[in-house]
Amino acid sequence: MSISAPLAGLTVVAARRALATRFKASGIETPELDARLLIGAALGLDHTGLAVHATRLITDNEASTIASFAERRLSHEPVARILGHKEFWGLDLRLSEATLVPRPDTETIVAAALEIIRNDPIMAAKALRIADIGTGSGAVLLALLSELPAAKGIGTDLSEDALETARLNATQLDLTERVSFVRCDYASALSGPFDLIVSNPPYIRSADIAALDRDVRDYDPRLALDGGADGLDAYRTITPQAAALLAPGGLLVFEVGHDQSADVSTLMRLAGLTLSHPPKADFGGIHRAVMGRKAAI
């Protein structure tokens, strides 16, 4: 029997409970949340709307749409990919097959960069020029631009499909006048100087990809995950590029994996950058953001 048949004719709240039960039985980690988001999307209702319309009945067509979403989620396709968008730093961002799903951990590098900028009188007073290396959906760059109204930025990616997604997000957020995107390998097509360079590069060890959660392994682009044998290949390339592109006093902020902050810090030192701030931890206590600065003149 299809999922849609049992849902048709149920109330909204009963359908949510039934779907959450099915998800929980299949090992989905956040069954109640996922059921709420998918049913809300199928019915065109936000959280408040679901509560207001809790007792109305699910139609056959709505049940069919919910069932389609549910089957995809039961195959471990992330909810954000099913819906085609994801919130990051309070911004609603479109996704595509060529982009990572932005994760809360990545907000750590946005927070780290903003904290340093706002506590530095020179940087805080400048119209900053920002580069985002491996921009994907544009999440990090667009979040920074949303907080720094005088700043301008450029994002790079090897995937033209990812760049098209980033451009759509910039348009949706009315940031096109302050941002541009270019296809290249990391920072190879850029010319400085930049006041801030940020990057969330691929950092998963090649041998570890097979053991990742199915939500990530089967749906995130491998190009954005695979960091080589030790997970550090991208950092070895980007760090010296960034050091050359930074203006005096400029800042480089990397997202790193759970055990990589020391190695990436060493790469920054070897490139002539100063580690003037300790790594910033994410909400799980993992050192997620590593910062290095170029010497001021």
Coordinates of C-alpha atoms in Angstrom, one line a residue:
M1 CA 0.0 0.0 0.0
S2 CA 1.3 3.5 -0.9
I3 CA 1.9 6.1 1.8
S4 CA -0.7 8.4 0.3
A5 CA -3.6 6.0 0.8
P6 CA -3.5 6.1 4.7
L7 CA -3.0 9.9 4.7
A8 CA -5.9 10.9 2.6
G9 CA -8.8 11.9 4.8
L10 CA -6.8 12.3 7.9
T11 CA -6.6 15.7 9.7
V12 CA -3.4 17.7 9.3
V13 CA -2.3 16.9 12.8
A14 CA -3.0 13.2 12.4
A15 CA -1.1 13.1 9.1
R16 CA 1.9 14.7 10.8
R17 CA 1.8 12.2 13.6
A18 CA 1.5 9.3 11.2
L19 CA 4.4 10.5 9.0
A20 CA 6.6 11.1 12.0
T21 CA 5.9 7.6 13.3
R22 CA 6.9 6.2 9.9
F23 CA 10.1 8.2 9.9
K24 CA 11.0 7.2 13.4
A25 CA 10.5 3.6 12.6
S26 CA 12.9 4.0 9.6
G27 CA 15.6 5.5 11.7
I28 CA 15.2 9.1 10.6
E29 CA 17.0 11.2 13.3
T30 CA 14.5 14.1 13.4
P31 CA 11.1 12.5 12.6
E32 CA 8.8 15.1 14.0
L33 CA 10.6 18.1 12.5
D34 CA 10.9 16.4 9.1
A35 CA 7.2 15.5 9.1
R36 CA 6.2 19.0 10.0
L37 CA 8.5 20.6 7.3
L38 CA 7.4 18.2 4.5
I39 CA 3.7 18.4 5.3
G40 CA 3.9 22.2 5.6
A41 CA 5.6 22.4 2.2
A42 CA 3.0 20.2 0.6
L43 CA 0.1 22.2 2.0
G44 CA 1.7 25.6 1.7
L45 CA 1.5 26.2 5.4
D46 CA 4.1 27.5 7.8
H47 CA 4.4 26.4 11.5
T48 CA 1.6 28.7 12.6
G49 CA -0.6 27.7 9.6
L50 CA -0.2 24.0 10.5
A51 CA -1.5 24.8 14.0
V52 CA -4.4 26.9 12.7
H53 CA -5.4 24.3 10.2
A54 CA -4.7 21.2 12.4
T55 CA -8.2 19.8 12.1
R56 CA -8.8 20.2 8.4
L57 CA -8.7 17.1 6.3
I58 CA -5.9 16.1 3.9
T59 CA -7.1 15.8 0.2
D60 CA -6.2 13.0 -2.2
N61 CA -3.9 15.4 -4.1
E62 CA -2.2 16.6 -1.0
A63 CA -1.7 13.1 0.3
S64 CA 0.0 12.2 -3.0
T65 CA 2.4 15.1 -2.7
I66 CA 3.2 14.3 0.9
A67 CA 3.7 10.6 -0.1
S68 CA 6.2 11.7 -2.8
F69 CA 8.1 13.8 -0.3
A70 CA 8.0 11.0 2.3
E71 CA 9.4 8.4 -0.1
R72 CA 12.3 10.6 -0.9
R73 CA 13.0 11.2 2.8
L74 CA 12.8 7.5 3.6
S75 CA 15.6 7.1 1.0
H76 CA 17.6 9.5 3.2
E77 CA 17.4 12.5 0.8
P78 CA 17.8 15.5 3.1
V79 CA 14.6 17.6 3.7
A80 CA 16.4 20.7 2.3
R81 CA 17.1 18.9 -1.0
I82 CA 13.5 17.8 -1.2
L83 CA 12.3 21.3 -0.6
G84 CA 15.0 22.9 -2.7
H85 CA 16.0 25.5 -0.2
K86 CA 17.6 25.9 3.2
E87 CA 17.9 28.7 5.8
F88 CA 21.4 29.8 6.6
W89 CA 22.2 32.8 8.8
G90 CA 18.6 33.8 8.6
L91 CA 18.7 33.8 4.8
D92 CA 16.6 31.5 2.6
L93 CA 18.9 30.0 0.1
R94 CA 18.2 27.9 -3.0
L95 CA 20.1 24.6 -3.4
S96 CA 21.0 22.5 -6.4
E97 CA 22.6 19.1 -6.9
A98 CA 26.0 20.9 -7.3
T99 CA 25.9 22.6 -3.9
L100 CA 26.3 21.4 -0.3
V101 CA 23.4 21.8 2.0
P102 CA 24.5 24.7 4.2
R103 CA 24.9 23.5 7.8
P104 CA 24.8 25.4 11.1
D105 CA 28.4 24.5 11.8
T106 CA 29.4 26.7 8.8
E107 CA 27.8 29.7 10.5
T108 CA 30.8 29.6 12.8
I109 CA 33.1 31.0 10.2
V110 CA 30.6 33.8 9.5
A111 CA 30.4 34.6 13.2
A112 CA 34.2 34.4 13.6
A113 CA 34.9 36.8 10.7
L114 CA 32.3 39.3 11.9
E115 CA 33.5 39.3 15.4
I116 CA 37.1 40.1 14.3
I117 CA 35.9 42.8 11.9
R118 CA 33.6 44.6 14.4
N119 CA 36.3 44.6 17.0
D120 CA 38.9 46.0 14.6
P121 CA 38.5 49.8 14.1
I122 CA 40.4 49.8 10.8
M123 CA 38.4 46.9 9.3
A124 CA 35.1 48.1 10.7
A125 CA 35.6 51.5 9.0
K126 CA 36.5 50.0 5.6
A127 CA 34.3 49.1 2.6
L128 CA 35.7 45.6 2.7
R129 CA 36.5 43.5 -0.4
I130 CA 35.7 39.8 0.3
A131 CA 36.5 36.6 -1.5
D132 CA 34.7 33.3 -0.9
I133 CA 36.8 30.4 -2.2
G134 CA 34.5 27.4 -3.2
T135 CA 31.3 29.4 -2.7
G136 CA 28.8 26.7 -3.6
S137 CA 25.3 28.2 -2.9
G138 CA 27.0 31.4 -1.9
A139 CA 25.9 30.9 1.7
V140 CA 28.9 32.3 3.5
L141 CA 29.6 35.2 1.2
L142 CA 26.0 36.3 1.0
A143 CA 25.6 36.1 4.8
L144 CA 28.7 38.3 5.2
L145 CA 27.4 40.8 2.7
S146 CA 24.0 40.9 4.4
E147 CA 25.8 42.0 7.6
L148 CA 28.3 44.4 6.0
P149 CA 26.3 46.8 3.8
A150 CA 29.4 48.6 2.5
A151 CA 31.3 45.4 1.5
K152 CA 31.6 43.9 -1.9
G153 CA 32.5 40.3 -2.7
I154 CA 33.4 37.7 -5.2
G155 CA 32.8 34.0 -5.0
T156 CA 34.6 31.2 -6.9
D157 CA 33.7 27.6 -7.7
L158 CA 34.8 25.0 -10.1
S159 CA 31.2 24.1 -10.8
E160 CA 29.2 26.4 -13.1
D161 CA 26.0 24.8 -11.9
A162 CA 26.9 25.8 -8.3
L163 CA 27.7 29.3 -9.5
E164 CA 24.4 29.6 -11.2
T165 CA 22.7 28.7 -7.9
A166 CA 24.8 31.3 -6.1
R167 CA 23.8 33.9 -8.6
L168 CA 20.1 33.1 -8.1
N169 CA 20.5 33.4 -4.4
A170 CA 22.2 36.8 -4.8
T171 CA 19.4 38.0 -7.0
Q172 CA 16.8 36.7 -4.5
L173 CA 18.5 38.6 -1.7
D174 CA 18.9 41.8 -3.7
L175 CA 22.7 41.6 -3.5
T176 CA 23.7 41.5 -7.2
E177 CA 25.1 45.0 -7.1
R178 CA 27.7 44.0 -4.6
V179 CA 28.7 40.5 -5.6
S180 CA 30.1 38.6 -8.6
F181 CA 31.0 35.0 -9.2
V182 CA 33.7 33.4 -11.3
R183 CA 34.4 29.8 -12.4
C184 CA 38.0 28.8 -11.5
D185 CA 40.0 26.3 -9.4
Y186 CA 40.0 27.8 -5.9
A187 CA 41.5 31.3 -6.2
S188 CA 43.4 30.8 -9.5
A189 CA 41.5 33.5 -11.4
L190 CA 41.4 36.2 -8.6
S191 CA 43.5 39.3 -8.2
G192 CA 43.8 41.1 -5.0
P193 CA 43.9 42.7 -2.7
F194 CA 41.2 41.4 -0.5
D195 CA 40.5 42.4 3.1
L196 CA 38.8 39.1 4.0
I197 CA 39.0 35.7 2.4
V198 CA 36.7 32.9 3.6
S199 CA 36.5 29.3 2.5
N200 CA 34.7 26.1 3.5
P201 CA 36.7 23.8 1.2
P202 CA 36.3 20.0 0.9
Y203 CA 38.0 18.5 3.9
I204 CA 36.7 14.9 4.3
R205 CA 39.4 12.3 3.9
S206 CA 38.8 10.2 0.8
A207 CA 38.7 6.9 2.7
D208 CA 36.1 8.3 5.1
I209 CA 33.5 9.3 2.6
A210 CA 32.0 5.8 2.4
A211 CA 31.2 5.9 6.1
L212 CA 29.4 9.3 6.1
D213 CA 25.7 9.5 6.8
R214 CA 23.7 8.6 3.8
D215 CA 22.1 12.1 3.8
V216 CA 25.6 13.5 3.0
R217 CA 27.3 10.6 1.2
D218 CA 24.5 10.0 -1.3
Y219 CA 23.4 13.5 -2.0
D220 CA 26.1 16.1 -1.4
P221 CA 28.5 16.5 -4.4
R222 CA 31.7 14.6 -3.9
L223 CA 33.6 17.5 -5.4
A224 CA 32.6 19.5 -2.3
L225 CA 33.5 16.8 0.2
D226 CA 36.7 15.0 -0.9
G227 CA 39.7 16.6 0.6
G228 CA 42.2 14.0 -0.5
A229 CA 44.0 11.3 1.5
D230 CA 44.4 13.4 4.7
G231 CA 41.6 15.9 4.0
L232 CA 44.1 18.8 3.7
D233 CA 44.6 19.0 -0.1
A234 CA 42.4 22.1 -0.5
Y235 CA 44.1 23.9 2.4
R236 CA 47.5 23.3 0.9
T237 CA 46.4 25.0 -2.3
I238 CA 44.2 27.8 -1.0
T239 CA 46.4 29.0 1.9
P240 CA 49.4 30.3 -0.1
Q241 CA 47.0 31.7 -2.8
A242 CA 45.1 33.6 -0.1
A243 CA 48.3 34.9 1.6
A244 CA 49.3 36.4 -1.7
L245 CA 45.9 37.9 -2.3
L246 CA 45.3 39.4 1.1
A247 CA 45.8 43.1 1.7
P248 CA 48.1 44.1 4.6
G249 CA 46.2 43.3 7.8
G250 CA 43.8 41.1 5.8
L251 CA 42.1 38.1 7.3
L252 CA 41.8 34.5 6.1
V253 CA 39.0 32.4 7.8
F254 CA 38.7 28.6 7.0
E255 CA 36.1 26.1 8.1
V256 CA 37.9 22.9 9.1
G257 CA 37.1 19.3 10.1
H258 CA 36.9 18.1 13.7
D259 CA 40.6 17.2 14.0
Q260 CA 42.2 19.6 11.5
S261 CA 42.6 23.0 13.3
A262 CA 46.2 22.4 14.3
D263 CA 47.3 21.2 10.8
V264 CA 45.6 24.1 9.1
S265 CA 47.1 26.5 11.6
T266 CA 50.5 25.2 10.7
L267 CA 49.8 25.7 7.0
M268 CA 48.8 29.3 7.7
R269 CA 52.1 29.9 9.6
L270 CA 54.1 28.4 6.8
A271 CA 52.4 30.9 4.4
G272 CA 53.5 33.8 6.5
L273 CA 50.1 34.5 8.3
T274 CA 49.8 35.3 12.0
L275 CA 47.4 33.3 14.1
S276 CA 46.2 36.4 16.1
H277 CA 43.0 34.7 17.2
P278 CA 42.4 31.2 18.6
P279 CA 40.2 28.8 16.6
K280 CA 36.5 29.4 17.2
A281 CA 34.4 26.4 18.3
D282 CA 31.0 25.5 16.9
F283 CA 28.0 24.6 19.1
G284 CA 29.3 21.1 19.5
G285 CA 32.6 22.3 20.9
I286 CA 34.6 21.4 17.8
H287 CA 37.3 23.9 16.6
R288 CA 35.5 24.8 13.4
A289 CA 37.0 28.2 12.3
V290 CA 40.7 28.9 11.9
M291 CA 41.8 32.5 11.4
G292 CA 45.1 33.9 10.1
R293 CA 46.1 37.5 9.3
K294 CA 48.6 39.0 7.0
A295 CA 51.0 41.4 8.6
A296 CA 50.1 45.1 8.4
I297 CA 52.5 47.5 6.8

